[in-house]
Amino acid sequence: MVIINRLLIYLLIFNIFFVVMQSKFMNLGGVGPNLIIIGLLFLIFKKENLKLLFLICLSLLFLSLFFLPFWFSKFIFLILVIIIIPYFRLFLTGNILFDFLICIFCSTIIFNFLIALSDFSVILNFKSLSLEVIYNLIVGSLIWFLSSKII
């Protein structure tokens, strides 16, 4: 029962993230943070239950398929990145905050590269990519520090 309650709370949070991302509420200069990457990496680094993470990803995939179909292929890439990136934690600094920020940095770049490949676009807009990376790092840091004060 506890997992179901936590799953519903996290799904509500991620749905709010989807709405904020789609409404472009947080966009600066046409670039917005990828709150889904930040949120999933945050849960991984806060050592959330793996079953719960799997259920969250599966539920978000289901929601994106039916309510945001243009996000479906991107979300598959996002799940791949989220699965791969934490395995590199063994080779990082050992400081959980710096590792979290490094994973945000790497996952943002890999995610955008995979999307560019899937769209058959060899050219990445490095200006917007670098702005998104910086924006994700700032928002990820804010979420990290605010959650440490709340939790």
N, CA, C and O atoms as a GROMACS GRO file, in nm:
protein
  604
    1MET      N    1   0.081  -0.119   0.000
    1MET     CA    2   0.000   0.000   0.000
    1MET      C    3   0.086   0.126   0.000
    1MET      O    4   0.050   0.227  -0.061
    2VAL      N    5   0.200   0.120   0.069
    2VAL     CA    6   0.289   0.235   0.075
    2VAL      C    7   0.345   0.266  -0.064
    2VAL      O    8   0.356   0.382  -0.102
    3ILE      N    9   0.381   0.160  -0.139
    3ILE     CA   10   0.436   0.182  -0.273
    3ILE      C   11   0.330   0.245  -0.364
    3ILE      O   12   0.363   0.332  -0.444
    4ILE      N   13   0.206   0.204  -0.352
    4ILE     CA   14   0.100   0.262  -0.435
    4ILE      C   15   0.081   0.409  -0.402
    4ILE      O   16   0.064   0.492  -0.492
    5ASN      N   17   0.083   0.442  -0.273
    5ASN     CA   18   0.069   0.583  -0.234
    5ASN      C   19   0.185   0.667  -0.287
    5ASN      O   20   0.164   0.776  -0.340
    6ARG      N   21   0.306   0.616  -0.273
    6ARG     CA   22   0.423   0.690  -0.323
    6ARG      C   23   0.419   0.701  -0.475
    6ARG      O   24   0.455   0.804  -0.531
    7LEU      N   25   0.376   0.593  -0.541
    7LEU     CA   26   0.365   0.595  -0.686
    7LEU      C   27   0.267   0.703  -0.731
    7LEU      O   28   0.297   0.779  -0.823
    8LEU      N   29   0.153   0.712  -0.667
    8LEU     CA   30   0.054   0.813  -0.704
    8LEU      C   31   0.105   0.955  -0.678
    8LEU      O   32   0.079   1.045  -0.757
    9ILE      N   33   0.177   0.974  -0.569
    9ILE     CA   34   0.234   1.106  -0.540
    9ILE      C   35   0.337   1.144  -0.646
    9ILE      O   36   0.336   1.255  -0.698
   10TYR      N   37   0.427   1.049  -0.679
   10TYR     CA   38   0.528   1.077  -0.780
   10TYR      C   39   0.466   1.098  -0.917
   10TYR      O   40   0.513   1.183  -0.994
   11LEU      N   41   0.362   1.023  -0.950
   11LEU     CA   42   0.296   1.044  -1.080
   11LEU      C   43   0.230   1.181  -1.086
   11LEU      O   44   0.231   1.245  -1.191
   12LEU      N   45   0.174   1.226  -0.976
   12LEU     CA   46   0.118   1.360  -0.972
   12LEU      C   47   0.228   1.463  -0.995
   12LEU      O   48   0.208   1.558  -1.071
   13ILE      N   49   0.342   1.446  -0.930
   13ILE     CA   50   0.454   1.538  -0.948
   13ILE      C   51   0.503   1.537  -1.092
   13ILE      O   52   0.527   1.643  -1.151
   14PHE      N   53   0.519   1.418  -1.150
   14PHE     CA   54   0.567   1.410  -1.288
   14PHE      C   55   0.464   1.463  -1.388
   14PHE      O   56   0.502   1.517  -1.491
   15ASN      N   57   0.336   1.448  -1.358
   15ASN     CA   58   0.235   1.509  -1.445
   15ASN      C   59   0.243   1.661  -1.439
   15ASN      O   60   0.224   1.728  -1.540
   16ILE      N   61   0.270   1.714  -1.321
   16ILE     CA   62   0.291   1.859  -1.310
   16ILE      C   63   0.414   1.899  -1.390
   16ILE      O   64   0.413   2.003  -1.457
   17PHE      N   65   0.519   1.817  -1.384
   17PHE     CA   66   0.639   1.844  -1.465
   17PHE      C   67   0.605   1.846  -1.614
   17PHE      O   68   0.651   1.934  -1.688
   18PHE      N   69   0.523   1.749  -1.659
   18PHE     CA   70   0.482   1.746  -1.801
   18PHE      C   71   0.407   1.875  -1.837
   18PHE      O   72   0.433   1.935  -1.942
   19VAL      N   73   0.315   1.916  -1.752
   19VAL     CA   74   0.236   2.036  -1.781
   19VAL      C   75   0.326   2.159  -1.787
   19VAL      O   76   0.312   2.242  -1.876
   20VAL      N   77   0.418   2.170  -1.692
   20VAL     CA   78   0.509   2.285  -1.690
   20VAL      C   79   0.597   2.285  -1.815
   20VAL      O   80   0.621   2.390  -1.874
   21MET      N   81   0.646   2.167  -1.855
   21MET     CA   82   0.731   2.159  -1.973
   21MET      C   83   0.653   2.191  -2.100
   21MET      O   84   0.705   2.258  -2.189
   22GLN      N   85   0.529   2.143  -2.110
   22GLN     CA   86   0.450   2.166  -2.230
   22GLN      C   87   0.397   2.309  -2.238
   22GLN      O   88   0.378   2.363  -2.347
   23SER      N   89   0.374   2.371  -2.123
   23SER     CA   90   0.324   2.508  -2.123
   23SER      C   91   0.436   2.609  -2.144
   23SER      O   92   0.410   2.729  -2.161
   24LYS      N   93   0.560   2.561  -2.141
   24LYS     CA   94   0.677   2.646  -2.160
   24LYS      C   95   0.683   2.756  -2.054
   24LYS      O   96   0.733   2.866  -2.080
   25PHE      N   97   0.631   2.725  -1.937
   25PHE     CA   98   0.626   2.819  -1.825
   25PHE      C   99   0.766   2.858  -1.777
   25PHE      O  100   0.788   2.972  -1.738
   26MET      N  101   0.858   2.764  -1.781
   26MET     CA  102   0.993   2.788  -1.730
   26MET      C  103   1.094   2.817  -1.841
   26MET      O  104   1.214   2.821  -1.815
   27ASN      N  105   1.047   2.836  -1.963
   27ASN     CA  106   1.140   2.861  -2.074
   27ASN      C  107   1.206   2.997  -2.061
   27ASN      O  108   1.142   3.097  -2.028
   28LEU      N  109   1.335   2.998  -2.088
   28LEU     CA  110   1.411   3.122  -2.096
   28LEU      C  111   1.483   3.123  -2.230
   28LEU      O  112   1.567   3.037  -2.256
   29GLY      N  113   1.450   3.219  -2.314
   29GLY     CA  114   1.514   3.227  -2.444
   29GLY      C  115   1.482   3.109  -2.533
   29GLY      O  116   1.563   3.071  -2.618
   30GLY      N  117   1.364   3.050  -2.516
   30GLY     CA  118   1.324   2.936  -2.598
   30GLY      C  119   1.377   2.802  -2.549
   30GLY      O  120   1.353   2.700  -2.612
   31VAL      N  121   1.448   2.803  -2.437
   31VAL     CA  122   1.505   2.679  -2.383
   31VAL      C  123   1.446   2.655  -2.245
   31VAL      O  124   1.443   2.745  -2.161
   32GLY      N  125   1.401   2.533  -2.222
   32GLY     CA  126   1.345   2.498  -2.093
   32GLY      C  127   1.415   2.378  -2.034
   32GLY      O  128   1.478   2.300  -2.106
   33PRO      N  129   1.405   2.362  -1.904
   33PRO     CA  130   1.469   2.246  -1.840
   33PRO      C  131   1.389   2.119  -1.868
   33PRO      O  132   1.268   2.123  -1.887
   34ASN      N  133   1.459   2.007  -1.870
   34ASN     CA  134   1.392   1.879  -1.884
   34ASN      C  135   1.367   1.826  -1.743
   34ASN      O  136   1.452   1.759  -1.684
   35LEU      N  137   1.251   1.859  -1.691
   35LEU     CA  138   1.218   1.824  -1.554
   35LEU      C  139   1.202   1.674  -1.533
   35LEU      O  140   1.220   1.625  -1.422
   36ILE      N  141   1.170   1.602  -1.639
   36ILE     CA  142   1.154   1.457  -1.628
   36ILE      C  143   1.290   1.392  -1.600
   36ILE      O  144   1.301   1.306  -1.512
   37ILE      N  145   1.392   1.432  -1.675
   37ILE     CA  146   1.527   1.378  -1.651
   37ILE      C  147   1.571   1.412  -1.509
   37ILE      O  148   1.621   1.326  -1.436
   38ILE      N  149   1.554   1.538  -1.472
   38ILE     CA  150   1.596   1.581  -1.339
   38ILE      C  151   1.522   1.502  -1.231
   38ILE      O  152   1.582   1.457  -1.134
   39GLY      N  153   1.391   1.487  -1.248
   39GLY     CA  154   1.311   1.416  -1.148
   39GLY      C  155   1.348   1.269  -1.135
   39GLY      O  156   1.361   1.218  -1.024
   40LEU      N  157   1.366   1.201  -1.247
   40LEU     CA  158   1.401   1.059  -1.242
   40LEU      C  159   1.541   1.038  -1.184
   40LEU      O  160   1.563   0.947  -1.105
   41LEU      N  161   1.636   1.122  -1.225
   41LEU     CA  162   1.771   1.112  -1.168
   41LEU      C  163   1.770   1.144  -1.018
   41LEU      O  164   1.843   1.084  -0.940
   42PHE      N  165   1.687   1.239  -0.980
   42PHE     CA  166   1.675   1.273  -0.838
   42PHE      C  167   1.628   1.152  -0.758
   42PHE      O  168   1.682   1.123  -0.652
   43LEU      N  169   1.527   1.082  -0.810
   43LEU     CA  170   1.477   0.963  -0.740
   43LEU      C  171   1.583   0.853  -0.734
   43LEU      O  172   1.593   0.782  -0.634
   44ILE      N  173   1.662   0.840  -0.840
   44ILE     CA  174   1.769   0.740  -0.840
   44ILE      C  175   1.873   0.775  -0.735
   44ILE      O  176   1.919   0.687  -0.662
   45PHE      N  177   1.912   0.901  -0.727
   45PHE     CA  178   2.016   0.941  -0.634
   45PHE      C  179   1.967   0.949  -0.490
   45PHE      O  180   2.048   0.943  -0.397
   46LYS      N  181   1.838   0.963  -0.470
   46LYS     CA  182   1.783   0.956  -0.334
   46LYS      C  183   1.754   0.812  -0.293
   46LYS      O  184   1.692   0.786  -0.191
   47LYS      N  185   1.802   0.719  -0.377
   47LYS     CA  186   1.793   0.575  -0.352
   47LYS      C  187   1.650   0.527  -0.330
   47LYS      O  188   1.618   0.457  -0.233
   48GLU      N  189   1.564   0.568  -0.423
   48GLU     CA  190   1.426   0.524  -0.419
   48GLU      C  191   1.419   0.376  -0.461
   48GLU      O  192   1.508   0.328  -0.530
   49ASN      N  193   1.317   0.308  -0.419
   49ASN     CA  194   1.294   0.168  -0.449
   49ASN      C  195   1.293   0.145  -0.600
   49ASN      O  196   1.225   0.217  -0.673
   50LEU      N  197   1.368   0.044  -0.648
   50LEU     CA  198   1.376   0.018  -0.792
   50LEU      C  199   1.243  -0.025  -0.852
   50LEU      O  200   1.213   0.008  -0.966
   51LYS      N  201   1.163  -0.099  -0.775
   51LYS     CA  202   1.030  -0.136  -0.825
   51LYS      C  203   0.945  -0.012  -0.848
   51LYS      O  204   0.872  -0.002  -0.947
   52LEU      N  205   0.956   0.082  -0.755
   52LEU     CA  206   0.881   0.206  -0.768
   52LEU      C  207   0.928   0.286  -0.888
   52LEU      O  208   0.846   0.341  -0.961
   53LEU      N  209   1.057   0.293  -0.911
   53LEU     CA  210   1.110   0.363  -1.028
   53LEU      C  211   1.063   0.297  -1.157
   53LEU      O  212   1.028   0.365  -1.254
   54PHE      N  213   1.063   0.165  -1.158
   54PHE     CA  214   1.014   0.094  -1.276
   54PHE      C  215   0.866   0.124  -1.300
   54PHE      O  216   0.826   0.148  -1.414
   55LEU      N  217   0.786   0.124  -1.195
   55LEU     CA  218   0.644   0.154  -1.209
   55LEU      C  219   0.621   0.299  -1.254
   55LEU      O  220   0.530   0.326  -1.332
   56ILE      N  221   0.704   0.391  -1.204
   56ILE     CA  222   0.693   0.530  -1.247
   56ILE      C  223   0.724   0.542  -1.395
   56ILE      O  224   0.649   0.607  -1.469
   57CYS      N  225   0.833   0.480  -1.440
   57CYS     CA  226   0.870   0.487  -1.582
   57CYS      C  227   0.763   0.422  -1.669
   57CYS      O  228   0.728   0.476  -1.774
   58LEU      N  229   0.712   0.309  -1.626
   58LEU     CA  230   0.607   0.241  -1.702
   58LEU      C  231   0.480   0.325  -1.709
   58LEU      O  232   0.416   0.334  -1.814
   59SER      N  233   0.443   0.386  -1.598
   59SER     CA  234   0.324   0.470  -1.595
   59SER      C  235   0.342   0.594  -1.682
   59SER      O  236   0.250   0.634  -1.753
   60LEU      N  237   0.460   0.655  -1.675
   60LEU     CA  238   0.486   0.773  -1.757
   60LEU      C  239   0.489   0.738  -1.906
   60LEU      O  240   0.446   0.816  -1.990
   61LEU      N  241   0.540   0.619  -1.936
   61LEU     CA  242   0.538   0.574  -2.075
   61LEU      C  243   0.394   0.556  -2.124
   61LEU      O  244   0.360   0.594  -2.236
   62PHE      N  245   0.311   0.497  -2.040
   62PHE     CA  246   0.169   0.479  -2.072
   62PHE      C  247   0.101   0.615  -2.091
   62PHE      O  248   0.027   0.634  -2.187
   63LEU      N  249   0.126   0.709  -1.999
   63LEU     CA  250   0.066   0.841  -2.010
   63LEU      C  251   0.112   0.914  -2.136
   63LEU      O  252   0.032   0.980  -2.203
   64SER      N  253   0.240   0.902  -2.167
   64SER     CA  254   0.290   0.970  -2.286
   64SER      C  255   0.234   0.907  -2.413
   64SER      O  256   0.215   0.976  -2.514
   65LEU      N  257   0.208   0.777  -2.410
   65LEU     CA  258   0.152   0.711  -2.528
   65LEU      C  259   0.011   0.760  -2.557
   65LEU      O  260  -0.024   0.783  -2.673
   66PHE      N  261  -0.070   0.776  -2.453
   66PHE     CA  262  -0.209   0.810  -2.476
   66PHE      C  263  -0.239   0.960  -2.472
   66PHE      O  264  -0.329   1.006  -2.541
   67PHE      N  265  -0.165   1.035  -2.391
   67PHE     CA  266  -0.199   1.177  -2.375
   67PHE      C  267  -0.100   1.271  -2.444
   67PHE      O  268  -0.136   1.382  -2.482
   68LEU      N  269   0.023   1.227  -2.459
   68LEU     CA  270   0.125   1.308  -2.526
   68LEU      C  271   0.200   1.220  -2.625
   68LEU      O  272   0.317   1.190  -2.604
   69PRO      N  273   0.134   1.179  -2.734
   69PRO     CA  274   0.196   1.082  -2.825
   69PRO      C  275   0.324   1.131  -2.891
   69PRO      O  276   0.409   1.050  -2.928
   70PHE      N  277   0.340   1.262  -2.906
   70PHE     CA  278   0.463   1.313  -2.965
   70PHE      C  279   0.581   1.296  -2.870
   70PHE      O  280   0.696   1.304  -2.913
   71TRP      N  281   0.556   1.273  -2.742
   71TRP     CA  282   0.661   1.250  -2.644
   71TRP      C  283   0.700   1.103  -2.634
   71TRP      O  284   0.801   1.070  -2.572
   72PHE      N  285   0.622   1.014  -2.695
   72PHE     CA  286   0.643   0.870  -2.673
   72PHE      C  287   0.782   0.825  -2.715
   72PHE      O  288   0.852   0.762  -2.636
   73SER      N  289   0.824   0.857  -2.836
   73SER     CA  290   0.957   0.813  -2.882
   73SER      C  291   1.066   0.880  -2.801
   73SER      O  292   1.168   0.818  -2.770
   74LYS      N  293   1.047   1.007  -2.767
   74LYS     CA  294   1.145   1.076  -2.684
   74LYS      C  295   1.152   1.014  -2.545
   74LYS      O  296   1.259   1.006  -2.485
   75PHE      N  297   1.038   0.971  -2.496
   75PHE     CA  298   1.036   0.913  -2.363
   75PHE      C  299   1.106   0.777  -2.360
   75PHE      O  300   1.166   0.740  -2.258
   76ILE      N  301   1.100   0.703  -2.468
   76ILE     CA  302   1.174   0.577  -2.475
   76ILE      C  303   1.324   0.605  -2.466
   76ILE      O  304   1.396   0.534  -2.396
   77PHE      N  305   1.371   0.707  -2.538
   77PHE     CA  306   1.512   0.746  -2.527
   77PHE      C  307   1.546   0.792  -2.386
   77PHE      O  308   1.653   0.763  -2.334
   78LEU      N  309   1.454   0.864  -2.326
   78LEU     CA  310   1.477   0.913  -2.190
   78LEU      C  311   1.493   0.797  -2.092
   78LEU      O  312   1.580   0.801  -2.005
   79ILE      N  313   1.410   0.696  -2.106
   79ILE     CA  314   1.421   0.579  -2.018
   79ILE      C  315   1.553   0.508  -2.041
   79ILE      O  316   1.617   0.463  -1.945
   80LEU      N  317   1.596   0.496  -2.167
   80LEU     CA  318   1.726   0.435  -2.195
   80LEU      C  319   1.839   0.512  -2.128
   80LEU      O  320   1.929   0.452  -2.069
   81VAL      N  321   1.834   0.643  -2.137
   81VAL     CA  322   1.938   0.725  -2.075
   81VAL      C  323   1.934   0.709  -1.923
   81VAL      O  324   2.039   0.697  -1.859
   82ILE      N  325   1.816   0.708  -1.866
   82ILE     CA  326   1.802   0.696  -1.721
   82ILE      C  327   1.850   0.559  -1.674
   82ILE      O  328   1.902   0.547  -1.562
   83ILE      N  329   1.835   0.457  -1.755
   83ILE     CA  330   1.883   0.324  -1.719
   83ILE      C  331   2.035   0.317  -1.727
   83ILE      O  332   2.099   0.254  -1.642
   84ILE      N  333   2.094   0.380  -1.828
   84ILE     CA  334   2.238   0.369  -1.852
   84ILE      C  335   2.321   0.457  -1.758
   84ILE      O  336   2.422   0.412  -1.705
   85ILE      N  337   2.279   0.581  -1.738
   85ILE     CA  338   2.361   0.679  -1.665
   85ILE      C  339   2.398   0.636  -1.523
   85ILE      O  340   2.514   0.654  -1.485
   86PRO      N  341   2.308   0.580  -1.443
   86PRO     CA  342   2.347   0.548  -1.305
   86PRO      C  343   2.459   0.443  -1.294
   86PRO      O  344   2.525   0.434  -1.190
   87TYR      N  345   2.481   0.364  -1.398
   87TYR     CA  346   2.590   0.267  -1.392
   87TYR      C  347   2.726   0.335  -1.392
   87TYR      O  348   2.826   0.275  -1.352
   88PHE      N  349   2.731   0.459  -1.438
   88PHE     CA  350   2.856   0.534  -1.437
   88PHE      C  351   2.886   0.594  -1.300
   88PHE      O  352   2.993   0.651  -1.280
   89ARG      N  353   2.792   0.583  -1.206
   89ARG     CA  354   2.813   0.637  -1.072
   89ARG      C  355   2.934   0.574  -1.004
   89ARG      O  356   2.998   0.638  -0.921
   90LEU      N  357   2.966   0.451  -1.039
   90LEU     CA  358   3.081   0.385  -0.978
   90LEU      C  359   3.212   0.454  -1.013
   90LEU      O  360   3.309   0.444  -0.938
   91PHE      N  361   3.215   0.524  -1.126
   91PHE     CA  362   3.337   0.588  -1.173
   91PHE      C  363   3.341   0.738  -1.143
   91PHE      O  364   3.431   0.808  -1.190
   92LEU      N  365   3.246   0.788  -1.066
   92LEU     CA  366   3.238   0.931  -1.041
   92LEU      C  367   3.304   0.965  -0.906
   92LEU      O  368   3.377   0.884  -0.850
   93THR      N  369   3.279   1.084  -0.857
   93THR     CA  370   3.353   1.139  -0.744
   93THR      C  371   3.321   1.075  -0.609
   93THR      O  372   3.408   1.071  -0.522
   94GLY      N  373   3.203   1.026  -0.592
   94GLY     CA  374   3.163   0.972  -0.462
   94GLY      C  375   3.081   1.071  -0.382
   94GLY      O  376   3.013   1.032  -0.287
   95ASN      N  377   3.086   1.199  -0.418
   95ASN     CA  378   3.002   1.301  -0.358
   95ASN      C  379   2.868   1.295  -0.429
   95ASN      O  380   2.861   1.315  -0.551
   96ILE      N  381   2.763   1.269  -0.356
   96ILE     CA  382   2.633   1.241  -0.417
   96ILE      C  383   2.578   1.361  -0.495
   96ILE      O  384   2.516   1.343  -0.600
   97LEU      N  385   2.600   1.483  -0.446
   97LEU     CA  386   2.552   1.601  -0.517
   97LEU      C  387   2.628   1.621  -0.648
   97LEU      O  388   2.567   1.645  -0.752
   98PHE      N  389   2.760   1.612  -0.644
   98PHE     CA  390   2.838   1.629  -0.767
   98PHE      C  391   2.808   1.517  -0.867
   98PHE      O  392   2.801   1.542  -0.987
   99ASP      N  393   2.792   1.395  -0.817
   99ASP     CA  394   2.756   1.285  -0.907
   99ASP      C  395   2.620   1.310  -0.972
   99ASP      O  396   2.601   1.282  -1.090
  100PHE      N  397   2.526   1.361  -0.894
  100PHE     CA  398   2.393   1.394  -0.945
  100PHE      C  399   2.404   1.499  -1.057
  100PHE      O  400   2.341   1.485  -1.162
  101LEU      N  401   2.484   1.602  -1.035
  101LEU     CA  402   2.499   1.707  -1.135
  101LEU      C  403   2.573   1.656  -1.259
  101LEU      O  404   2.539   1.694  -1.371
  102ILE      N  405   2.673   1.571  -1.240
  102ILE     CA  406   2.743   1.511  -1.354
  102ILE      C  407   2.647   1.426  -1.436
  102ILE      O  408   2.651   1.429  -1.559
  103CYS      N  409   2.562   1.349  -1.368
  103CYS     CA  410   2.465   1.265  -1.440
  103CYS      C  411   2.361   1.350  -1.512
  103CYS      O  412   2.317   1.312  -1.621
  104ILE      N  413   2.320   1.463  -1.455
  104ILE     CA  414   2.230   1.553  -1.526
  104ILE      C  415   2.298   1.604  -1.651
  104ILE      O  416   2.237   1.606  -1.759
  105PHE      N  417   2.422   1.646  -1.638
  105PHE     CA  418   2.499   1.698  -1.752
  105PHE      C  419   2.507   1.593  -1.864
  105PHE      O  420   2.475   1.621  -1.979
  106CYS      N  421   2.551   1.472  -1.828
  106CYS     CA  422   2.569   1.366  -1.928
  106CYS      C  423   2.436   1.321  -1.988
  106CYS      O  424   2.426   1.302  -2.109
  107SER      N  425   2.335   1.304  -1.904
  107SER     CA  426   2.207   1.255  -1.956
  107SER      C  427   2.140   1.357  -2.047
  107SER      O  428   2.075   1.318  -2.144
  108THR      N  429   2.154   1.485  -2.019
  108THR     CA  430   2.097   1.587  -2.107
  108THR      C  431   2.163   1.582  -2.245
  108THR      O  432   2.094   1.589  -2.347
  109ILE      N  433   2.295   1.571  -2.247
  109ILE     CA  434   2.366   1.566  -2.375
  109ILE      C  435   2.332   1.438  -2.452
  109ILE      O  436   2.304   1.444  -2.571
  110ILE      N  437   2.334   1.324  -2.384
  110ILE     CA  438   2.305   1.197  -2.451
  110ILE      C  439   2.161   1.194  -2.501
  110ILE      O  440   2.135   1.150  -2.613
  111PHE      N  441   2.067   1.242  -2.419
  111PHE     CA  442   1.926   1.244  -2.458
  111PHE      C  443   1.905   1.329  -2.582
  111PHE      O  444   1.837   1.286  -2.676
  112ASN      N  445   1.962   1.449  -2.585
  112ASN     CA  446   1.947   1.535  -2.703
  112ASN      C  447   2.017   1.478  -2.825
  112ASN      O  448   1.970   1.496  -2.937
  113PHE      N  449   2.129   1.411  -2.804
  113PHE     CA  450   2.198   1.346  -2.916
  113PHE      C  451   2.113   1.233  -2.974
  113PHE      O  452   2.104   1.219  -3.096
  114LEU      N  453   2.052   1.152  -2.888
  114LEU     CA  454   1.966   1.043  -2.936
  114LEU      C  455   1.844   1.097  -3.010
  114LEU      O  456   1.802   1.040  -3.110
  115ILE      N  457   1.787   1.207  -2.962
  115ILE     CA  458   1.673   1.267  -3.032
  115ILE      C  459   1.715   1.318  -3.168
  115ILE      O  460   1.642   1.302  -3.266
  116ALA      N  461   1.833   1.382  -3.175
  116ALA     CA  462   1.882   1.432  -3.303
  116ALA      C  463   1.906   1.317  -3.400
  116ALA      O  464   1.877   1.330  -3.519
  117LEU      N  465   1.958   1.205  -3.352
  117LEU     CA  466   1.977   1.089  -3.439
  117LEU      C  467   1.845   1.031  -3.486
  117LEU      O  468   1.833   0.989  -3.601
  118SER      N  469   1.747   1.027  -3.398
  118SER     CA  470   1.617   0.970  -3.436
  118SER      C  471   1.544   1.058  -3.536
  118SER      O  472   1.466   1.009  -3.617
  119ASP      N  473   1.570   1.188  -3.531
  119ASP     CA  474   1.510   1.280  -3.627
  119ASP      C  475   1.592   1.292  -3.755
  119ASP      O  476   1.562   1.375  -3.841
  120PHE      N  477   1.696   1.210  -3.766
  120PHE     CA  478   1.789   1.212  -3.881
  120PHE      C  479   1.852   1.350  -3.898
  120PHE      O  480   1.881   1.394  -4.009
  121SER      N  481   1.873   1.414  -3.786
  121SER     CA  482   1.938   1.545  -3.787
  121SER      C  483   2.078   1.527  -3.729
  121SER      O  484   2.094   1.495  -3.611
  122VAL      N  485   2.177   1.547  -3.812
  122VAL     CA  486   2.314   1.528  -3.769
  122VAL      C  487   2.362   1.650  -3.690
  122VAL      O  488   2.456   1.642  -3.610
  123ILE      N  489   2.297   1.762  -3.714
  123ILE     CA  490   2.341   1.887  -3.653
  123ILE      C  491   2.265   1.911  -3.523
  123ILE      O  492   2.142   1.913  -3.522
  124LEU      N  493   2.339   1.930  -3.415
  124LEU     CA  494   2.281   1.970  -3.288
  124LEU      C  495   2.303   2.120  -3.272
  124LEU      O  496   2.409   2.172  -3.307
  125ASN      N  497   2.205   2.188  -3.222
  125ASN     CA  498   2.219   2.329  -3.193
  125ASN      C  499   2.293   2.342  -3.060
  125ASN      O  500   2.234   2.329  -2.953
  126PHE      N  501   2.423   2.366  -3.068
  126PHE     CA  502   2.506   2.365  -2.948
  126PHE      C  503   2.473   2.480  -2.853
  126PHE      O  504   2.493   2.468  -2.732
  127LYS      N  505   2.424   2.590  -2.906
  127LYS     CA  506   2.387   2.701  -2.819
  127LYS      C  507   2.268   2.663  -2.732
  127LYS      O  508   2.272   2.680  -2.610
  128SER      N  509   2.164   2.611  -2.794
  128SER     CA  510   2.046   2.573  -2.715
  128SER      C  511   2.076   2.452  -2.628
  128SER      O  512   2.022   2.440  -2.518
  129LEU      N  513   2.162   2.360  -2.675
  129LEU     CA  514   2.198   2.245  -2.593
  129LEU      C  515   2.277   2.288  -2.470
  129LEU      O  516   2.252   2.239  -2.360
  130SER      N  517   2.370   2.380  -2.488
  130SER     CA  518   2.448   2.426  -2.372
  130SER      C  519   2.360   2.504  -2.275
  130SER      O  520   2.378   2.494  -2.154
  131LEU      N  521   2.265   2.582  -2.328
  131LEU     CA  522   2.173   2.653  -2.239
  131LEU      C  523   2.084   2.555  -2.163
  131LEU      O  524   2.056   2.575  -2.045
  132GLU      N  525   2.039   2.449  -2.230
  132GLU     CA  526   1.956   2.350  -2.162
  132GLU      C  527   2.036   2.277  -2.055
  132GLU      O  528   1.983   2.249  -1.947
  133VAL      N  529   2.162   2.245  -2.083
  133VAL     CA  530   2.246   2.178  -1.984
  133VAL      C  531   2.263   2.267  -1.861
  133VAL      O  532   2.248   2.221  -1.748
  134ILE      N  533   2.293   2.394  -1.884
  134ILE     CA  534   2.312   2.486  -1.772
  134ILE      C  535   2.181   2.502  -1.694
  134ILE      O  536   2.181   2.503  -1.571
  135TYR      N  537   2.071   2.515  -1.766
  135TYR     CA  538   1.940   2.530  -1.702
  135TYR      C  539   1.905   2.405  -1.622
  135TYR      O  540   1.855   2.415  -1.510
  136ASN      N  541   1.930   2.287  -1.678
  136ASN     CA  542   1.904   2.163  -1.605
  136ASN      C  543   1.990   2.154  -1.480
  136ASN      O  544   1.942   2.109  -1.376
  137LEU      N  545   2.115   2.196  -1.488
  137LEU     CA  546   2.203   2.192  -1.370
  137LEU      C  547   2.154   2.287  -1.261
  137LEU      O  548   2.157   2.253  -1.143
  138ILE      N  549   2.109   2.405  -1.301
  138ILE     CA  550   2.058   2.501  -1.202
  138ILE      C  551   1.930   2.449  -1.137
  138ILE      O  552   1.916   2.452  -1.015
  139VAL      N  553   1.836   2.402  -1.219
  139VAL     CA  554   1.709   2.351  -1.165
  139VAL      C  555   1.734   2.225  -1.081
  139VAL      O  556   1.671   2.207  -0.976
  140GLY      N  557   1.824   2.137  -1.127
  140GLY     CA  558   1.857   2.018  -1.050
  140GLY      C  559   1.916   2.052  -0.915
  140GLY      O  560   1.884   1.989  -0.815
  141SER      N  561   2.003   2.152  -0.912
  141SER     CA  562   2.062   2.197  -0.784
  141SER      C  563   1.955   2.253  -0.692
  141SER      O  564   1.953   2.224  -0.572
  142LEU      N  565   1.865   2.333  -0.749
  142LEU     CA  566   1.757   2.388  -0.667
  142LEU      C  567   1.667   2.279  -0.610
  142LEU      O  568   1.632   2.283  -0.492
  143ILE      N  569   1.632   2.182  -0.693
  143ILE     CA  570   1.549   2.071  -0.645
  143ILE      C  571   1.622   1.994  -0.537
  143ILE      O  572   1.562   1.954  -0.437
  144TRP      N  573   1.752   1.972  -0.557
  144TRP     CA  574   1.831   1.898  -0.459
  144TRP      C  575   1.832   1.970  -0.324
  144TRP      O  576   1.807   1.909  -0.220
  145PHE      N  577   1.862   2.099  -0.326
  145PHE     CA  578   1.873   2.173  -0.201
  145PHE      C  579   1.738   2.196  -0.136
  145PHE      O  580   1.727   2.191  -0.013
  146LEU      N  581   1.635   2.222  -0.215
  146LEU     CA  582   1.502   2.240  -0.157
  146LEU      C  583   1.448   2.111  -0.097
  146LEU      O  584   1.383   2.114   0.008
  147SER      N  585   1.476   1.999  -0.161
  147SER     CA  586   1.427   1.872  -0.108
  147SER      C  587   1.502   1.835   0.020
  147SER      O  588   1.444   1.772   0.109
  148SER      N  589   1.628   1.873   0.030
  148SER     CA  590   1.702   1.842   0.152
  148SER      C  591   1.649   1.923   0.269
  148SER      O  592   1.660   1.880   0.384
  149LYS      N  593   1.591   2.039   0.243
  149LYS     CA  594   1.530   2.120   0.348
  149LYS      C  595   1.392   2.067   0.387
  149LYS      O  596   1.350   2.079   0.502
  150ILE      N  597   1.322   2.009   0.289
  150ILE     CA  598   1.186   1.962   0.313
  150ILE      C  599   1.185   1.820   0.370
  150ILE      O  600   1.114   1.793   0.466
  151ILE      N  601   1.263   1.732   0.312
  151ILE     CA  602   1.262   1.590   0.349
  151ILE      C  603   1.352   1.567   0.468
  151ILE      O  604   1.364   1.454   0.515
   0.00000   0.00000   0.00000
